[in-house]
Amino acid sequence: MDLDYFKLIDRIVDLNLGERTIVVEAQVPEKHTIFEGHFPGFPIMPGVLLTEAMAQSSGWLLLGVLKFERMPFLAIVKEAKMRGFVSPGQLLTIEAKVEHEGSGFAVTKAKGRIGKDLKCSAEITFGLTPFPDPAFRVHMDAMAEKIGFPMQVLKHD
Amino acid sequence: MSSTFDQIANIIAETCDIPRDTIKPESHAIDDLGIDSLDFLDIAFAIDKAFGIKMPLEKWTQEVNDGKATTEQYFVLKNLADRIDELVAAKNAGTGA
């Protein structure tokens, strides 16, 4: 996780376009100023960041489903549940599944776990739009390579 | 079995917290009920799920923007119900939605 740049996903573990699922890992840093305030003496990941991590995981899944032809932008978060504390240094595993692909939007369900323990879940809706400019697409390609997005699966789907 | 309009009206009432009895077949989703684009995403998801279809919102929007259709054709609820019935019929006939 690079909290300063809001890049919350470190690695794609599995992307299954047939099943429309993704599994990613996100290493919560040991130290960050966020934990100094949230909370002093009891550092935990803010729920909004867990929600964002679930959204980013879903976003990578949708980019795969859409073959990087459109960009998913966060629109609606429903049923966001913070089920347990996530602490500095823990490895968060997030799985997401496409619940529905509509016309110009898509809905996913995501779950975050530490080990086997479910820590957060949400239903997330995205608006799907063309990339605002080519540079944005180039940036996302570079990000995809960095987190191990399996570009080869796009050719076999 | 409730009519397509009734199903749509119930979805809108529940999704947008609009009193059910104010939602009429003649109601325009945007102009009369004040439904914005974000709420309409929620409604579209619920309608797609309820009817097993994929409403072609982008195509409809494009037609309106190009002047080939009016918003009334798609967003007055009785007309929306007709469009949904057509999509369901096309799906059942195997011709796609």
Tab-separated table of C-alpha atoms in Angstrom:
chain	number	residue	atom	x	y	z
A	1	MET	CA	0.000	0.000	0.000
A	2	ASP	CA	1.230	3.454	-0.868
A	3	LEU	CA	-1.135	5.483	1.244
A	4	ASP	CA	0.380	8.822	0.226
A	5	TYR	CA	-0.496	8.188	-3.406
A	6	PHE	CA	-3.729	6.356	-2.650
A	7	LYS	CA	-2.404	3.259	-4.375
A	8	LEU	CA	-3.808	0.665	-2.062
A	9	ILE	CA	-3.308	-2.527	-4.035
A	10	ASP	CA	0.113	-4.161	-4.154
A	11	ARG	CA	-0.386	-7.310	-6.163
A	12	ILE	CA	-2.964	-9.146	-8.212
A	13	VAL	CA	-2.963	-12.752	-7.035
A	14	ASP	CA	-5.633	-14.074	-9.363
A	15	LEU	CA	-7.801	-12.670	-12.128
A	16	ASN	CA	-10.469	-14.916	-13.627
A	17	LEU	CA	-12.357	-13.172	-16.417
A	18	GLY	CA	-14.552	-16.219	-17.015
A	19	GLU	CA	-15.784	-16.161	-13.438
A	20	ARG	CA	-15.383	-12.379	-13.305
A	21	THR	CA	-13.446	-12.516	-10.073
A	22	ILE	CA	-10.216	-11.078	-8.746
A	23	VAL	CA	-8.046	-11.651	-5.690
A	24	VAL	CA	-5.496	-9.031	-4.675
A	25	GLU	CA	-3.130	-8.411	-1.797
A	26	ALA	CA	-2.498	-5.168	0.006
A	27	GLN	CA	0.190	-4.882	2.655
A	28	VAL	CA	-0.818	-2.413	5.333
A	29	PRO	CA	2.295	-0.372	6.208
A	30	GLU	CA	3.811	-0.707	9.671
A	31	LYS	CA	4.053	3.038	10.047
A	32	HIS	CA	2.212	6.027	8.602
A	33	THR	CA	1.061	9.366	9.925
A	34	ILE	CA	-2.537	8.193	9.464
A	35	PHE	CA	-2.000	5.741	12.301
A	36	GLU	CA	-0.725	8.500	14.573
A	37	GLY	CA	-4.137	10.079	14.493
A	38	HIS	CA	-6.316	7.033	13.834
A	39	PHE	CA	-5.945	6.388	16.714
A	40	PRO	CA	-3.224	7.482	19.151
A	41	GLY	CA	-2.091	4.339	20.910
A	42	PHE	CA	-4.549	2.192	18.949
A	43	PRO	CA	-3.631	2.346	15.257
A	44	ILE	CA	-6.172	0.828	12.852
A	45	MET	CA	-6.921	1.224	9.146
A	46	PRO	CA	-9.708	3.777	8.578
A	47	GLY	CA	-12.880	2.274	7.174
A	48	VAL	CA	-12.848	4.687	4.253
A	49	LEU	CA	-9.462	3.320	3.190
A	50	LEU	CA	-10.689	-0.260	3.460
A	51	THR	CA	-13.643	0.771	1.325
A	52	GLU	CA	-11.302	2.425	-1.183
A	53	ALA	CA	-9.157	-0.714	-1.248
A	54	MET	CA	-12.240	-2.777	-2.083
A	55	ALA	CA	-13.149	-0.236	-4.779
A	56	GLN	CA	-9.660	-0.330	-6.306
A	57	SER	CA	-9.712	-4.138	-6.312
A	58	SER	CA	-13.066	-4.072	-8.084
A	59	GLY	CA	-11.717	-1.438	-10.449
A	60	TRP	CA	-8.853	-3.668	-11.597
A	61	LEU	CA	-11.313	-6.490	-12.120
A	62	LEU	CA	-13.547	-4.274	-14.237
A	63	LEU	CA	-10.592	-2.986	-16.250
A	64	GLY	CA	-9.911	-6.608	-17.115
A	65	VAL	CA	-13.526	-7.340	-17.976
A	66	LEU	CA	-13.605	-4.187	-20.116
A	67	LYS	CA	-10.232	-4.985	-21.697
A	68	PHE	CA	-8.932	-1.563	-20.647
A	69	GLU	CA	-11.285	0.067	-23.131
A	70	ARG	CA	-13.122	1.988	-20.432
A	71	MET	CA	-12.281	3.306	-17.013
A	72	PRO	CA	-14.455	2.453	-14.004
A	73	PHE	CA	-15.107	5.406	-11.701
A	74	LEU	CA	-16.520	4.919	-8.219
A	75	ALA	CA	-20.176	5.976	-8.053
A	76	ILE	CA	-22.056	4.219	-5.248
A	77	VAL	CA	-21.012	2.278	-2.147
A	78	LYS	CA	-23.688	0.198	-0.478
A	79	GLU	CA	-23.709	-2.086	2.496
A	80	ALA	CA	-20.160	-1.151	3.436
A	81	LYS	CA	-19.430	-3.131	6.574
A	82	MET	CA	-16.323	-2.852	8.714
A	83	ARG	CA	-16.410	-6.185	10.501
A	84	GLY	CA	-13.153	-6.073	12.402
A	85	PHE	CA	-10.000	-4.044	12.963
A	86	VAL	CA	-7.181	-4.050	10.425
A	87	SER	CA	-3.853	-3.117	11.980
A	88	PRO	CA	-0.510	-1.804	10.694
A	89	GLY	CA	1.679	-4.539	9.232
A	90	GLN	CA	-1.158	-6.903	8.358
A	91	LEU	CA	-1.631	-8.380	4.898
A	92	LEU	CA	-5.086	-7.649	3.552
A	93	THR	CA	-6.479	-9.994	0.919
A	94	ILE	CA	-9.380	-8.647	-1.108
A	95	GLU	CA	-11.621	-10.639	-3.404
A	96	ALA	CA	-14.179	-9.069	-5.707
A	97	LYS	CA	-16.773	-10.374	-8.122
A	98	VAL	CA	-18.811	-8.657	-10.820
A	99	GLU	CA	-22.403	-8.778	-9.696
A	100	HIS	CA	-23.866	-7.073	-12.755
A	101	GLU	CA	-22.635	-5.351	-15.892
A	102	GLY	CA	-25.181	-2.816	-17.058
A	103	SER	CA	-25.163	-0.227	-19.810
A	104	GLY	CA	-22.541	2.284	-18.728
A	105	PHE	CA	-22.242	0.929	-15.219
A	106	ALA	CA	-21.217	-2.176	-13.308
A	107	VAL	CA	-21.787	-3.474	-9.798
A	108	THR	CA	-19.335	-5.556	-7.801
A	109	LYS	CA	-19.270	-7.230	-4.426
A	110	ALA	CA	-15.993	-7.161	-2.530
A	111	LYS	CA	-14.661	-8.698	0.662
A	112	GLY	CA	-11.465	-8.014	2.587
A	113	ARG	CA	-9.831	-10.588	4.847
A	114	ILE	CA	-6.870	-10.890	7.155
A	115	GLY	CA	-6.016	-14.547	6.863
A	116	LYS	CA	-9.398	-16.246	6.954
A	117	ASP	CA	-11.066	-13.539	9.022
A	118	LEU	CA	-13.545	-11.389	7.128
A	119	LYS	CA	-12.815	-7.742	7.963
A	120	CYS	CA	-14.852	-5.710	5.490
A	121	SER	CA	-17.348	-6.062	2.657
A	122	ALA	CA	-19.336	-3.836	0.316
A	123	GLU	CA	-21.437	-3.649	-2.817
A	124	ILE	CA	-19.902	-1.095	-5.155
A	125	THR	CA	-21.260	0.560	-8.299
A	126	PHE	CA	-19.029	2.127	-10.956
A	127	GLY	CA	-19.752	4.362	-13.889
A	128	LEU	CA	-17.896	3.111	-16.969
A	129	THR	CA	-16.555	5.808	-19.258
A	130	PRO	CA	-13.952	6.122	-21.997
A	131	PHE	CA	-10.540	7.141	-20.685
A	132	PRO	CA	-10.537	10.950	-20.357
A	133	ASP	CA	-7.252	11.176	-22.250
A	134	PRO	CA	-4.584	8.837	-23.672
A	135	ALA	CA	-2.091	9.757	-20.929
A	136	PHE	CA	-4.491	8.411	-18.327
A	137	ARG	CA	-4.610	5.082	-20.136
A	138	VAL	CA	-0.802	4.994	-20.303
A	139	HIS	CA	-0.684	5.656	-16.576
A	140	MET	CA	-3.092	2.808	-15.876
A	141	ASP	CA	-1.054	0.469	-18.080
A	142	ALA	CA	2.044	1.300	-16.044
A	143	MET	CA	0.129	0.760	-12.811
A	144	ALA	CA	-1.182	-2.544	-14.124
A	145	GLU	CA	2.334	-3.770	-14.863
A	146	LYS	CA	3.509	-2.701	-11.425
A	147	ILE	CA	0.864	-4.733	-9.600
A	148	GLY	CA	1.222	-7.743	-11.873
A	149	PHE	CA	-1.946	-7.402	-13.919
A	150	PRO	CA	-1.933	-10.493	-16.177
A	151	MET	CA	-2.314	-8.763	-19.531
A	152	GLN	CA	-2.164	-12.132	-21.296
A	153	VAL	CA	-5.645	-13.042	-20.012
A	154	LEU	CA	-7.125	-10.267	-22.117
A	155	LYS	CA	-5.954	-12.046	-25.259
A	156	HIS	CA	-7.514	-15.360	-24.315
A	157	ASP	CA	-10.963	-14.165	-23.294
B	1	MET	CA	-48.519	-10.793	-11.025
B	2	SER	CA	-47.954	-7.042	-10.907
B	3	SER	CA	-47.611	-5.010	-14.088
B	4	THR	CA	-44.294	-3.824	-15.407
B	5	PHE	CA	-45.237	-0.280	-14.404
B	6	ASP	CA	-46.022	-1.382	-10.855
B	7	GLN	CA	-42.705	-3.162	-10.570
B	8	ILE	CA	-40.837	-0.096	-11.831
B	9	ALA	CA	-42.785	2.212	-9.540
B	10	ASN	CA	-42.026	0.007	-6.540
B	11	ILE	CA	-38.335	-0.026	-7.410
B	12	ILE	CA	-38.264	3.763	-7.755
B	13	ALA	CA	-40.178	4.258	-4.495
B	14	GLU	CA	-37.792	2.009	-2.610
B	15	THR	CA	-34.586	3.194	-4.255
B	16	CYS	CA	-35.265	6.933	-4.173
B	17	ASP	CA	-37.479	7.142	-1.092
B	18	ILE	CA	-40.318	8.630	-3.130
B	19	PRO	CA	-43.874	7.978	-1.863
B	20	ARG	CA	-45.297	5.199	-4.029
B	21	ASP	CA	-48.645	6.935	-4.512
B	22	THR	CA	-46.967	9.937	-6.173
B	23	ILE	CA	-45.478	7.756	-8.906
B	24	LYS	CA	-47.876	7.621	-11.864
B	25	PRO	CA	-47.656	6.073	-15.339
B	26	GLU	CA	-47.484	9.636	-16.711
B	27	SER	CA	-44.653	10.641	-14.370
B	28	HIS	CA	-41.397	11.691	-16.013
B	29	ALA	CA	-38.587	10.119	-14.011
B	30	ILE	CA	-36.376	13.193	-14.289
B	31	ASP	CA	-38.727	16.138	-14.695
B	32	ASP	CA	-41.521	15.029	-12.336
B	33	LEU	CA	-39.826	12.715	-9.870
B	34	GLY	CA	-36.471	14.504	-9.761
B	35	ILE	CA	-34.438	11.343	-10.171
B	36	ASP	CA	-30.811	12.201	-10.891
B	37	SER	CA	-28.311	10.185	-12.902
B	38	LEU	CA	-26.786	8.522	-9.851
B	39	ASP	CA	-30.128	7.372	-8.521
B	40	PHE	CA	-30.976	6.182	-11.999
B	41	LEU	CA	-27.922	3.895	-11.925
B	42	ASP	CA	-29.388	2.290	-8.824
B	43	ILE	CA	-32.789	2.007	-10.489
B	44	ALA	CA	-31.273	0.560	-13.657
B	45	PHE	CA	-29.440	-2.076	-11.615
B	46	ALA	CA	-32.658	-3.039	-9.825
B	47	ILE	CA	-34.667	-3.132	-13.080
B	48	ASP	CA	-31.982	-5.153	-14.897
B	49	LYS	CA	-31.981	-7.652	-12.050
B	50	ALA	CA	-35.760	-7.819	-11.680
B	51	PHE	CA	-36.407	-8.383	-15.385
B	52	GLY	CA	-33.220	-10.216	-16.347
B	53	ILE	CA	-32.338	-7.648	-18.992
B	54	LYS	CA	-29.734	-4.999	-19.720
B	55	MET	CA	-31.423	-1.681	-20.351
B	56	PRO	CA	-29.444	0.055	-23.118
B	57	LEU	CA	-29.127	3.331	-21.240
B	58	GLU	CA	-26.118	4.518	-23.209
B	59	LYS	CA	-27.906	3.915	-26.524
B	60	TRP	CA	-31.001	5.725	-25.285
B	61	THR	CA	-28.944	8.648	-24.013
B	62	GLN	CA	-27.127	8.880	-27.320
B	63	GLU	CA	-30.423	8.894	-29.222
B	64	VAL	CA	-31.696	11.727	-27.042
B	65	ASN	CA	-28.455	13.686	-27.412
B	66	ASP	CA	-28.572	13.207	-31.187
B	67	GLY	CA	-32.163	14.424	-31.343
B	68	LYS	CA	-33.378	11.049	-32.616
B	69	ALA	CA	-35.565	10.483	-29.546
B	70	THR	CA	-37.082	12.484	-26.735
B	71	THR	CA	-36.546	11.885	-23.041
B	72	GLU	CA	-40.295	11.233	-22.815
B	73	GLN	CA	-39.901	8.111	-24.942
B	74	TYR	CA	-37.660	6.528	-22.342
B	75	PHE	CA	-38.264	8.303	-19.059
B	76	VAL	CA	-42.038	8.709	-18.836
B	77	LEU	CA	-42.750	5.623	-16.798
B	78	LYS	CA	-45.486	4.100	-18.951
B	79	ASN	CA	-43.119	4.398	-21.916
B	80	LEU	CA	-40.241	2.989	-19.906
B	81	ALA	CA	-42.495	0.052	-18.999
B	82	ASP	CA	-43.178	-0.495	-22.721
B	83	ARG	CA	-39.450	-0.412	-23.504
B	84	ILE	CA	-38.815	-2.944	-20.741
B	85	ASP	CA	-41.574	-5.208	-22.044
B	86	GLU	CA	-39.939	-5.040	-25.479
B	87	LEU	CA	-36.564	-5.946	-24.021
B	88	VAL	CA	-38.055	-8.865	-22.095
B	89	ALA	CA	-39.887	-10.062	-25.205
B	90	ALA	CA	-36.685	-9.822	-27.265
B	91	LYS	CA	-34.795	-11.767	-24.619
B	92	ASN	CA	-37.472	-14.470	-24.524
B	93	ALA	CA	-37.455	-14.659	-28.314
B	94	GLY	CA	-33.689	-15.110	-28.208
B	95	THR	CA	-33.029	-11.984	-30.229
B	96	GLY	CA	-31.115	-10.233	-27.477
B	97	ALA	CA	-32.017	-7.218	-25.391
